[in-house]
Tab-separated table of C-alpha atoms and ligand atoms in Angstrom:
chain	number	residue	atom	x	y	z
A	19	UNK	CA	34.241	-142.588	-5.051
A	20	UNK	CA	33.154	-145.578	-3.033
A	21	UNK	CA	29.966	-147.405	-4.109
A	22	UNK	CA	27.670	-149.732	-1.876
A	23	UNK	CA	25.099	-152.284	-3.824
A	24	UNK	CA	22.130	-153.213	-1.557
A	25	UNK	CA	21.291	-156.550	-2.924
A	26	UNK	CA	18.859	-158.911	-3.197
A	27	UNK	CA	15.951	-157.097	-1.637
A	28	UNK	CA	12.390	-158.927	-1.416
A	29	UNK	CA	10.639	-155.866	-1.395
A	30	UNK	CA	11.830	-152.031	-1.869
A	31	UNK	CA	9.263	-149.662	-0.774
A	32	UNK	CA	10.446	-146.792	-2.791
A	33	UNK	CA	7.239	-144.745	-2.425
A	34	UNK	CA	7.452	-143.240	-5.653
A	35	UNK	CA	3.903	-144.299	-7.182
A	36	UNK	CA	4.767	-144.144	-10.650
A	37	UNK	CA	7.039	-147.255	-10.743
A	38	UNK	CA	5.191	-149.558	-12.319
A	39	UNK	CA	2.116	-151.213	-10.806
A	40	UNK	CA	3.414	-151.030	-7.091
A	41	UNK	CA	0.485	-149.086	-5.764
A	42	UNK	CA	1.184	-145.797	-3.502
A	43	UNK	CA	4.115	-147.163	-2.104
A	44	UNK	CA	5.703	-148.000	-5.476
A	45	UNK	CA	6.980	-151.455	-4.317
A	46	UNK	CA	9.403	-153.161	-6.409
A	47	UNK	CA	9.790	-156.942	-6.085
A	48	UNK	CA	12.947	-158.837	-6.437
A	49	UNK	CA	15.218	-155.446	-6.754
A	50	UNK	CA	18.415	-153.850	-5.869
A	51	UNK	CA	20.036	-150.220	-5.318
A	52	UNK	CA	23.234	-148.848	-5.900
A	53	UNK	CA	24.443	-146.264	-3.285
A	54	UNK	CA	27.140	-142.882	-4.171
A	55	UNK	CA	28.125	-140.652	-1.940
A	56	UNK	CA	25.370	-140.621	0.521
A	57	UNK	CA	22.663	-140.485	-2.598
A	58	UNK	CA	20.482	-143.101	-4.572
A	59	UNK	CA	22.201	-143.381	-8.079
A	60	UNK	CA	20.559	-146.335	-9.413
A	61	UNK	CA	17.486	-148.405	-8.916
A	62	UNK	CA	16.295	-151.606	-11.107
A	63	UNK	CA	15.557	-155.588	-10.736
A	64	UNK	CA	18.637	-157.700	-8.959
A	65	UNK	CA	19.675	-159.400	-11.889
A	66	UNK	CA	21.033	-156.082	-13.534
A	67	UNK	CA	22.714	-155.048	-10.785
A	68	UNK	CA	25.942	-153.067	-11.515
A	69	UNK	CA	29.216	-153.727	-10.231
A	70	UNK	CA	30.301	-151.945	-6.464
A	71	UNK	CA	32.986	-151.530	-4.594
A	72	UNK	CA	30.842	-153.264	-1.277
A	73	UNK	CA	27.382	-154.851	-1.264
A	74	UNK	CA	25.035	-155.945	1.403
A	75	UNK	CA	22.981	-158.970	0.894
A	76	UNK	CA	19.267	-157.943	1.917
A	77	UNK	CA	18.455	-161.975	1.444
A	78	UNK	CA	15.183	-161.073	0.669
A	79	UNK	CA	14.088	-159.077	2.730
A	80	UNK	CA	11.709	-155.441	2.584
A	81	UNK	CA	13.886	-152.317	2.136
A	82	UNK	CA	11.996	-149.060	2.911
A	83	UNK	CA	12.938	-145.170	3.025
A	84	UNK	CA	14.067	-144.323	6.493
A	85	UNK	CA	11.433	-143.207	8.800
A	86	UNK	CA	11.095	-139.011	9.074
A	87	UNK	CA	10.067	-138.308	12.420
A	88	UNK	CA	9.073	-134.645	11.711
A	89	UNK	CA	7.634	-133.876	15.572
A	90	UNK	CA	10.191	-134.426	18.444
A	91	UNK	CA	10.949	-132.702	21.459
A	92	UNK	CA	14.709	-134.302	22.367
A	93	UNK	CA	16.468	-131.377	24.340
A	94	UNK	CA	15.258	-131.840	28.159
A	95	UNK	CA	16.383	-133.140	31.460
A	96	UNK	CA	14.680	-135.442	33.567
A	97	UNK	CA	12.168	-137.470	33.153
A	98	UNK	CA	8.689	-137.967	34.628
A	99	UNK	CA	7.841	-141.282	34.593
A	100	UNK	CA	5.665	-140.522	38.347
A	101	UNK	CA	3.302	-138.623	36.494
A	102	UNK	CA	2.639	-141.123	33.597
A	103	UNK	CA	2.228	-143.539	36.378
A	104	UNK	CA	-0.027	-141.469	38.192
A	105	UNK	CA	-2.100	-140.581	35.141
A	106	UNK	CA	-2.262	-144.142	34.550
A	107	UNK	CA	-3.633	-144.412	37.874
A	108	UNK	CA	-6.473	-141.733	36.723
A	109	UNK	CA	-5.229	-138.143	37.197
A	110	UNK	CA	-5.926	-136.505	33.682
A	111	UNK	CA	-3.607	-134.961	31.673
A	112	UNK	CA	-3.523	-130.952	31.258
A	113	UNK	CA	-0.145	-130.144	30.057
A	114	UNK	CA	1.036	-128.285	33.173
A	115	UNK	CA	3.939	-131.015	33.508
A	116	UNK	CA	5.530	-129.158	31.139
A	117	UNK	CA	7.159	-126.632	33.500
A	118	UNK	CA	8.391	-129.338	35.828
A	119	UNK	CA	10.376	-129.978	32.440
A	120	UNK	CA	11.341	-126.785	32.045
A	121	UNK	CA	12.907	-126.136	35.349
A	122	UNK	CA	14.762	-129.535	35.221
A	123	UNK	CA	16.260	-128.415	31.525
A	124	UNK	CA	16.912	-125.207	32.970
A	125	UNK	CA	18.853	-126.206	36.019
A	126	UNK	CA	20.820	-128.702	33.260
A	127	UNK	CA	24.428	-128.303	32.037
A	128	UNK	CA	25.049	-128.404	28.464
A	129	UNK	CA	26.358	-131.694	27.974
A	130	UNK	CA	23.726	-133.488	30.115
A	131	UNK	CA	21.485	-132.151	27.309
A	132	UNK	CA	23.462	-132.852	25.261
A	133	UNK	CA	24.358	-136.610	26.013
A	134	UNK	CA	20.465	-137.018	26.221
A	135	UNK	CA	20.073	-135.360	22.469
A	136	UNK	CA	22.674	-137.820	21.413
A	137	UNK	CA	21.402	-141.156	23.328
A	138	UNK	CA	17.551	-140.619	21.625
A	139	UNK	CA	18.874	-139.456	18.341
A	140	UNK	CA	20.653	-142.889	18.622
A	141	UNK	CA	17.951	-144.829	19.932
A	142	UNK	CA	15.987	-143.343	17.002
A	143	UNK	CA	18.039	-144.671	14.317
A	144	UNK	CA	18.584	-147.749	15.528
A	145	UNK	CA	14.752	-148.053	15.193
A	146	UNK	CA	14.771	-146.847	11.282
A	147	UNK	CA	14.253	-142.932	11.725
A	148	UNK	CA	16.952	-141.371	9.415
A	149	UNK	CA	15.265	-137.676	9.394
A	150	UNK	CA	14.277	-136.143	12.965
A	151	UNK	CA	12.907	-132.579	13.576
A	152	UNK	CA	13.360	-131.193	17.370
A	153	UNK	CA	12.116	-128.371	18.965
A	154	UNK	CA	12.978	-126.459	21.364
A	155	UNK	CA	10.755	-125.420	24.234
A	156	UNK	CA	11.822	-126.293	27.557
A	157	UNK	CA	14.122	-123.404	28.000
A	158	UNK	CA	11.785	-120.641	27.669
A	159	UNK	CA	14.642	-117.760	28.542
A	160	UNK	CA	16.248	-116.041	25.672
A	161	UNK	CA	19.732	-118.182	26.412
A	162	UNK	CA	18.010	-121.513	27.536
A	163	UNK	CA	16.012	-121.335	24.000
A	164	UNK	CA	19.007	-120.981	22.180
A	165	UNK	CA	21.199	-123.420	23.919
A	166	UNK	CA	18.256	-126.093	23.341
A	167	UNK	CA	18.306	-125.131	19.431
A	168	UNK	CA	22.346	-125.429	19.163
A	169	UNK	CA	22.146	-128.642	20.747
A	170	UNK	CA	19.564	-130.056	18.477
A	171	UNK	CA	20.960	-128.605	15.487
A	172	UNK	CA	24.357	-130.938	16.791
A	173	UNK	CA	22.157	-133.750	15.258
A	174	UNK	CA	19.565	-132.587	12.471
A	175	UNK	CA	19.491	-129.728	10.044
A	176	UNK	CA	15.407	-129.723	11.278
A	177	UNK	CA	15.162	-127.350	13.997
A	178	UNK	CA	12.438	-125.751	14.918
A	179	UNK	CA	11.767	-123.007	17.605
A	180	UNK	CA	8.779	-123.208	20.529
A	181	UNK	CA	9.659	-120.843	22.641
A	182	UNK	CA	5.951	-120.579	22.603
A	183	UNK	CA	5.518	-123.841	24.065
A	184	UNK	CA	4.125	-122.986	27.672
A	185	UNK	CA	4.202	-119.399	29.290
A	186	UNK	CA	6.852	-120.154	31.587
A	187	UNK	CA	5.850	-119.258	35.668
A	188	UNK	CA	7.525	-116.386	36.077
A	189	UNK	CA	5.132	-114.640	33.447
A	190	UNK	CA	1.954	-116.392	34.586
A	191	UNK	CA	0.208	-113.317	35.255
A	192	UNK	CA	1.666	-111.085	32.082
A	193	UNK	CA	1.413	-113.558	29.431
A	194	UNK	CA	1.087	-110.663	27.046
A	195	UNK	CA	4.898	-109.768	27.929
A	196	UNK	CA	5.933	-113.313	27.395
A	197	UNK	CA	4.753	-113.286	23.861
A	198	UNK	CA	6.743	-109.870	23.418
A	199	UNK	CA	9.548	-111.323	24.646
A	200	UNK	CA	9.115	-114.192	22.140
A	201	UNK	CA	8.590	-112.239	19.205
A	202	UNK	CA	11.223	-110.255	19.948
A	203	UNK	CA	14.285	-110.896	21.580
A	204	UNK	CA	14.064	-114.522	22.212
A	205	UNK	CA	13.179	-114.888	18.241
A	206	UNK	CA	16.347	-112.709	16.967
A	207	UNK	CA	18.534	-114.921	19.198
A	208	UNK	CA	16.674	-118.329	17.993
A	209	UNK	CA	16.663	-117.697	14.065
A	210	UNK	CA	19.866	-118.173	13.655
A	211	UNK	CA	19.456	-121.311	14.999
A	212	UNK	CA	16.332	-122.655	13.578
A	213	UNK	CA	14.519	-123.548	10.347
A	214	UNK	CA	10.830	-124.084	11.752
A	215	UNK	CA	8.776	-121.817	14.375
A	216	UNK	CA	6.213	-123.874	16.381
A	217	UNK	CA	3.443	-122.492	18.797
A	218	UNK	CA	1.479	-124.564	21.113
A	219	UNK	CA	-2.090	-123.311	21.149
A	220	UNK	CA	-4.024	-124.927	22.919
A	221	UNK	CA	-6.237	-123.593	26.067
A	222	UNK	CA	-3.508	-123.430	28.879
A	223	UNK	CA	-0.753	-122.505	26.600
A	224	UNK	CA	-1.512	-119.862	23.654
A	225	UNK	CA	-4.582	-118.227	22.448
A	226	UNK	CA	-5.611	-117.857	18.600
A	227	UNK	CA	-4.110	-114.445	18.631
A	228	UNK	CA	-1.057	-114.894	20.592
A	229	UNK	CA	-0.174	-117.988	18.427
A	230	UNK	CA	-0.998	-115.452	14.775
A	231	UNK	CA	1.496	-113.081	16.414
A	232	UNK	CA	4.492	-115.392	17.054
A	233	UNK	CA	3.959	-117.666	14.072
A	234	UNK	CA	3.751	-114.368	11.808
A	235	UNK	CA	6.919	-112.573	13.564
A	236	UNK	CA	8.374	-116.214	13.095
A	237	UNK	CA	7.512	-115.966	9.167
A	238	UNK	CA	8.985	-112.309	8.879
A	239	UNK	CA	12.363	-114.132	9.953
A	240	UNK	CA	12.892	-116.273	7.385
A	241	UNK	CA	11.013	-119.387	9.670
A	242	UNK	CA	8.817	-121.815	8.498
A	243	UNK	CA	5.222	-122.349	10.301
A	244	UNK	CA	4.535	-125.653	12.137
A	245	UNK	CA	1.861	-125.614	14.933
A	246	UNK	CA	0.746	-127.883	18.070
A	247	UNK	CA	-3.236	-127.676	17.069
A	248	UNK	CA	-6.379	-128.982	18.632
A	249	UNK	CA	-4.945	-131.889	20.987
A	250	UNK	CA	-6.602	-130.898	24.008
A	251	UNK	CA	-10.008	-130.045	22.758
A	252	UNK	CA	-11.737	-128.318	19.708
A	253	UNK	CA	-9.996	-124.919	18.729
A	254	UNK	CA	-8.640	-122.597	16.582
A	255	UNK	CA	-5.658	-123.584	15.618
A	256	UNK	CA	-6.010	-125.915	12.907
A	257	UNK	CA	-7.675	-123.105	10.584
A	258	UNK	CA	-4.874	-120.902	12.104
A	259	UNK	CA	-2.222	-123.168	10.160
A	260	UNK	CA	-4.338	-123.029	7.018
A	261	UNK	CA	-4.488	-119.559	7.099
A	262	UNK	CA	-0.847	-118.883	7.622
A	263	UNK	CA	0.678	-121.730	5.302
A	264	UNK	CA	1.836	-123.697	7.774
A	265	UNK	CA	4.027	-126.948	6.250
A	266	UNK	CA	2.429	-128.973	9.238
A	267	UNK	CA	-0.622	-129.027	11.890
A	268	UNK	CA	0.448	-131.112	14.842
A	269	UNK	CA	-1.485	-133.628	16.565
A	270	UNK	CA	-5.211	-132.875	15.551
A	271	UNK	CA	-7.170	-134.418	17.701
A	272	UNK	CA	-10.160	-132.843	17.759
A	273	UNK	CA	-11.191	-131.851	14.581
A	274	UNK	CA	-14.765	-130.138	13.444
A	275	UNK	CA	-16.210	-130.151	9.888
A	276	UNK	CA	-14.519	-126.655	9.621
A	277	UNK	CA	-11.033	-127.674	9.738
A	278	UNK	CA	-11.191	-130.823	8.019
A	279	UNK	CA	-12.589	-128.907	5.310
A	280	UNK	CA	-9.923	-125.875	6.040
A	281	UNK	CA	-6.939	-128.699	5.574
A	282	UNK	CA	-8.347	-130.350	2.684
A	283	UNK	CA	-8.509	-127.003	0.791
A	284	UNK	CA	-4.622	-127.237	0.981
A	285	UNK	CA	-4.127	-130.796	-0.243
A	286	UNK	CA	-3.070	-130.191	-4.504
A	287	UNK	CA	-3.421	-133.623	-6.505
A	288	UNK	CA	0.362	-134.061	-6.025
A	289	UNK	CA	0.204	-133.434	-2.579
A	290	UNK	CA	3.063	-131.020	-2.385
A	291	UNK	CA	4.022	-127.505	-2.254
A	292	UNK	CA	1.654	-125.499	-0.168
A	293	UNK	CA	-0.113	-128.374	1.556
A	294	UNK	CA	-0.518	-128.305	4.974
A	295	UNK	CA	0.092	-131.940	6.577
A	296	UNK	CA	-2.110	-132.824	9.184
A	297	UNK	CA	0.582	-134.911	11.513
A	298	UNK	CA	-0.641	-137.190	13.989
A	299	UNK	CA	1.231	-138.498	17.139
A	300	UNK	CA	-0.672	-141.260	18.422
A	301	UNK	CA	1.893	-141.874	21.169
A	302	UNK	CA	0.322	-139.127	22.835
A	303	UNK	CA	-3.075	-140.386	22.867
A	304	UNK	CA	-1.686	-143.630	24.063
A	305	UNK	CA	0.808	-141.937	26.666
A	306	UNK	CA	-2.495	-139.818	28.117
A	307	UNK	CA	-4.978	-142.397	28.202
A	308	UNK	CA	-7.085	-140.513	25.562
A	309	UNK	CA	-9.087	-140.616	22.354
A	310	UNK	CA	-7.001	-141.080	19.176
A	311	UNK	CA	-7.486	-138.951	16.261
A	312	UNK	CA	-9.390	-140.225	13.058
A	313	UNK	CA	-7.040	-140.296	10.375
A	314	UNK	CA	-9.510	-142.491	7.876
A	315	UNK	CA	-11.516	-139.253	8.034
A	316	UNK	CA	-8.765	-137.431	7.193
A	317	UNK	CA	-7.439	-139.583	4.309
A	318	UNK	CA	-10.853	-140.092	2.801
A	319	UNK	CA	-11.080	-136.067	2.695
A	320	UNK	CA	-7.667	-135.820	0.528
A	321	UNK	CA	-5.479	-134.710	3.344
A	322	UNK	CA	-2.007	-135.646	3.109
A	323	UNK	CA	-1.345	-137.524	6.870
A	324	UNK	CA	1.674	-138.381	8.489
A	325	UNK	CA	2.775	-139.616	11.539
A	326	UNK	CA	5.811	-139.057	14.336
A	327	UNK	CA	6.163	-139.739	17.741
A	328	UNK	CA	6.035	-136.488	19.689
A	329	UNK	CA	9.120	-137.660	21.547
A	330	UNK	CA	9.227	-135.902	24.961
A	331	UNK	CA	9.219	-136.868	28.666
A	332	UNK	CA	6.088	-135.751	29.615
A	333	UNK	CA	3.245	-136.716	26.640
A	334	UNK	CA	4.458	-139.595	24.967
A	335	UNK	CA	8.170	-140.846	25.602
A	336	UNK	CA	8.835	-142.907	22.852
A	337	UNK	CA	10.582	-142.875	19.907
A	338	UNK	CA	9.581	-145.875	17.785
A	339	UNK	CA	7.992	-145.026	14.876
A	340	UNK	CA	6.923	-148.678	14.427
A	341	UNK	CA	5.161	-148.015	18.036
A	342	UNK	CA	3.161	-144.960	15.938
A	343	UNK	CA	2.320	-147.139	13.093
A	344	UNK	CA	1.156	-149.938	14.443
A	345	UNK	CA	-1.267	-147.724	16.542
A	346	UNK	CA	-2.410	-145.724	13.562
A	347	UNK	CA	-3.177	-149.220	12.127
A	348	UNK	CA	-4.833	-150.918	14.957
A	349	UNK	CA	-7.020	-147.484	16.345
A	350	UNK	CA	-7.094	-144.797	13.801
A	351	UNK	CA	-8.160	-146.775	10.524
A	352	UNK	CA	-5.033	-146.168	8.492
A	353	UNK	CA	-3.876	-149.471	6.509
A	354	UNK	CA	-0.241	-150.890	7.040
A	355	UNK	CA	0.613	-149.309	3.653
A	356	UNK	CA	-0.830	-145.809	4.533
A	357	UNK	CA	1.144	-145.802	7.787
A	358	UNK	CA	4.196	-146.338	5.947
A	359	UNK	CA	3.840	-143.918	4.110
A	360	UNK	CA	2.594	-141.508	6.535
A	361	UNK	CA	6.120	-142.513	8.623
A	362	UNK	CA	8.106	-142.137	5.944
A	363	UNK	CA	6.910	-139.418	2.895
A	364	UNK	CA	4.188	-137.691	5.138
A	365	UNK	CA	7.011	-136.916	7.744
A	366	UNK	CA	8.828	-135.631	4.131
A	367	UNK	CA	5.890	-133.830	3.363
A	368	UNK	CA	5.528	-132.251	6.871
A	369	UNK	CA	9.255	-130.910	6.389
A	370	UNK	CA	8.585	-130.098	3.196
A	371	UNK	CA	11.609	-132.009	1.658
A	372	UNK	CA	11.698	-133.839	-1.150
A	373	UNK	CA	14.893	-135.565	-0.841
A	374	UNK	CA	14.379	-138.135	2.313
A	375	UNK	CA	10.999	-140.393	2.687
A	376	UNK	CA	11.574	-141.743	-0.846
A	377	UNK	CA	13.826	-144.157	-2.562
A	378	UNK	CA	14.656	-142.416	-6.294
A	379	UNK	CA	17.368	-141.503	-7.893
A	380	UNK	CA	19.070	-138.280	-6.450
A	381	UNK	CA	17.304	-139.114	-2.679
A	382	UNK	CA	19.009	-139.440	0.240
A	383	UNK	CA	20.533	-142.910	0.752
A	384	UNK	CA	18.607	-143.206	4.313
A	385	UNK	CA	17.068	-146.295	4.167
A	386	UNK	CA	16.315	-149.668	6.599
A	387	UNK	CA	16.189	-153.505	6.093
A	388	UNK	CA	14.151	-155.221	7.700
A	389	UNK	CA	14.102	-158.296	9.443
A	390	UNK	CA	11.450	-158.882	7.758
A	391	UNK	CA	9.594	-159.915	3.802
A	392	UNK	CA	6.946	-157.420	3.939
A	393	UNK	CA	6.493	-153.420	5.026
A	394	UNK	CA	3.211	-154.886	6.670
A	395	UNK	CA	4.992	-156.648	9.420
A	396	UNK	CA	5.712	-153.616	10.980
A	397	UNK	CA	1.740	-153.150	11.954
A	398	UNK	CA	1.778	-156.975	12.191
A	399	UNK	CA	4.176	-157.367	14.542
A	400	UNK	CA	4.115	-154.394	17.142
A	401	UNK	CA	6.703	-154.391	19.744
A	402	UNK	CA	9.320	-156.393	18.217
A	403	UNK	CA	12.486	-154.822	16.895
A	404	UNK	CA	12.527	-155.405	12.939
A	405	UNK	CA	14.787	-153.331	11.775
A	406	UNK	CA	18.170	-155.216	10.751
A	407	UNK	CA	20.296	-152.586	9.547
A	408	UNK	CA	20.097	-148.639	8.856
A	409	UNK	CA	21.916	-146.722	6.167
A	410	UNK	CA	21.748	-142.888	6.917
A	411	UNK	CA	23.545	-140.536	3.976
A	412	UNK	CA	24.533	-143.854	2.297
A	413	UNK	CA	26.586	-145.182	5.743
A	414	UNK	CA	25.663	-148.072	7.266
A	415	UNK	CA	24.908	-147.636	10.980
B	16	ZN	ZN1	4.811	-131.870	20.589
């Protein structure tokens, strides 16, 4: 068995907060990390660093946990650039553009999907994101919904099923048949296929009880609950999560006492288990021209926060984490160090996995150097490419 010695790093954000007196992000000075077969087997200062077969010189430099992007909508076609531009030129955004997605993804072959799946998963990693959920949602017909969640699952064991994502147009005026055919056809296809079941509710997409119907038919198949919650406006959904367990609540907005209060009755003191993540993607604020959400309010409640990109070609198309953070940072009151940890063990959390979005031990060996001495230079310097090198299951990439 091959080993791989990651020397000589200036700063290893390892995020485990016991290790010594390196704050939440358990940051280890002057330290190095030996690499087996895809896992962490070792972690301690440079000058005890064991013997390996190859070693990469970090030259001082910070070393952090890959990123875990745990919100991404990757399987599409087309693009729709004219409506950011037009929104930019005041047209608000609604969420309508979404079927302009879905007949482009529709009228798609398989590997034009596909090559898109594989050119942002790339473009992902280059930028430090080592985990990646993504949804499907832009198929919306049994066989469209399942192609979109075999393509994804090409590229990450997080899949996660929205055939609830819109009510597609040819059900406009029966949406109560749409969510039958979710529940039940379109989900016995899908499961196979996914880990995660995602509803969009939201006014214009799905109702309080529509959303409780899908997510719970969703549970009774083995699927884990993630929801698209109070972006729009105030609303349900939110408390909805709470009440069914979900892992995550996506993009929470617009939040009253109610479900701040609702989400922090979830957060344990070690911020695992049944918590429900309140996950923000500020690239949709930023993509829409709209208010961000207040994530000091939500970290000064107890809730566990993290952040992804909403990747998609309608709401936000990026898929820099670095992008997220630095907005988090510079408009939602989060500190560099929170962000990093909200990019890298909240996106854990929001997955619910416990082996990726730390450096320990037994973890994943998905980690990034950066060009850089500090994890705060990735606030400090938005915009500019810092990542040097990425190692995803222990490989160097
Ligand atoms: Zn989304």
């Amino acid at each position: 068995m091959s080993s791989l010695l990651v020397d000589r790093i200036g700063e290893l954000v390892t995020n485990v907060a016991d290790s010594g007196t390196g704050g939440p992000l358990g940051i280890r000075r002057n330290a190095a990390l030996l690499v087996e077969a895809g896992r962490v087997v070792w972690i301690g200062p440079a000058r005890d660093a064991p013997a390996a077969d190859h070693r990469i010189d970090a030259e001082g430099a910070a070393v952090l946990p890959g990123f875990v992007d745990s919100h991404a909508h990757l399987v599409f076609a087309g693009d729709r650039a004219v409506e950011f531009a037009a929104r930019m030129a005041g047209r608000p955004y609604t969420g309508g553009g979404i079927r302009t997605t879905v007949g482009a993804t529709r009228a798609a072959g398989d590997d034009e999907l596909r090559a898109t799946v594989r050119r942002l998963r790339a473009e992902a990693l280059r930028q430090g994101t080592t985990t990646i959920e993504i949804k499907s949602g832009y198929g919306l017909t049994v066989a469209d919904e399942v192609r979109s969640l075999r393509i994804a699952g090409e590229v990450t064991g997080e899949t996660t099923f929205l055939g609830a994502h819109v009510v597609p147009t040819e059900y406009a005026d029966r949406p109560d048949d749409y969510v039958g055919l979710v529940c039940g056809p379109m989900l016995r296809a899908a499961a196979p296929y996914a880990r995660w079941i995602d509803v969009f509710c939201e006014r214009g997409a799905f109702d309080a009880d529509h959303a409780r119907a899908i997510l719970t038919c969703g549970q009774a198949a083995g699927l884990g609950v993630r929801l698209h919650a109070n972006q729009l406006g105030p609303g349900p959904g939110v408390r909805l999560g709470v009440e069914l367990g979900a892992a995550s609540v996506d993009h929470c907005t617009h939040l009253t006492d109610a479900d701040v209060d609702a989400l922090a009755s979830t957060a344990g003191p070690d911020r695992t288990g049944t918590t429900t993540v309140a996950t923000l993607l500020p690239g949709a604020e930023f993509s829409t021209r709209s208010p961000y959400p207040d994530a000091r309010r939500l970290l000064d409640a107890g809730i566990t926060v993290a952040l992804a990109t909403d990747c998609n070609p309608g709401s936000s198309y990026t898929s820099s984490m670095p992008f997220c953070m630095a907005l988090a940072v510079r408009e939602m009151g989060m500190t560099p160090a929170e962000a990093v940890w909200a990019a890298t063990a909240g996106g854990a959390r929001a997955l619910r996995r416990t082996d990726v979005g730390v450096l320990r031990p037994g973890a994943r060996a998905d980690l990034m150097i950066l060009d850089a001495p500090s994890h705060l230079h990735l606030a400090y310097r938005p915009g500019v490419p810092l990542v040097r090198q990425v190692l995803h299951d222990g490989v160097p990439r």
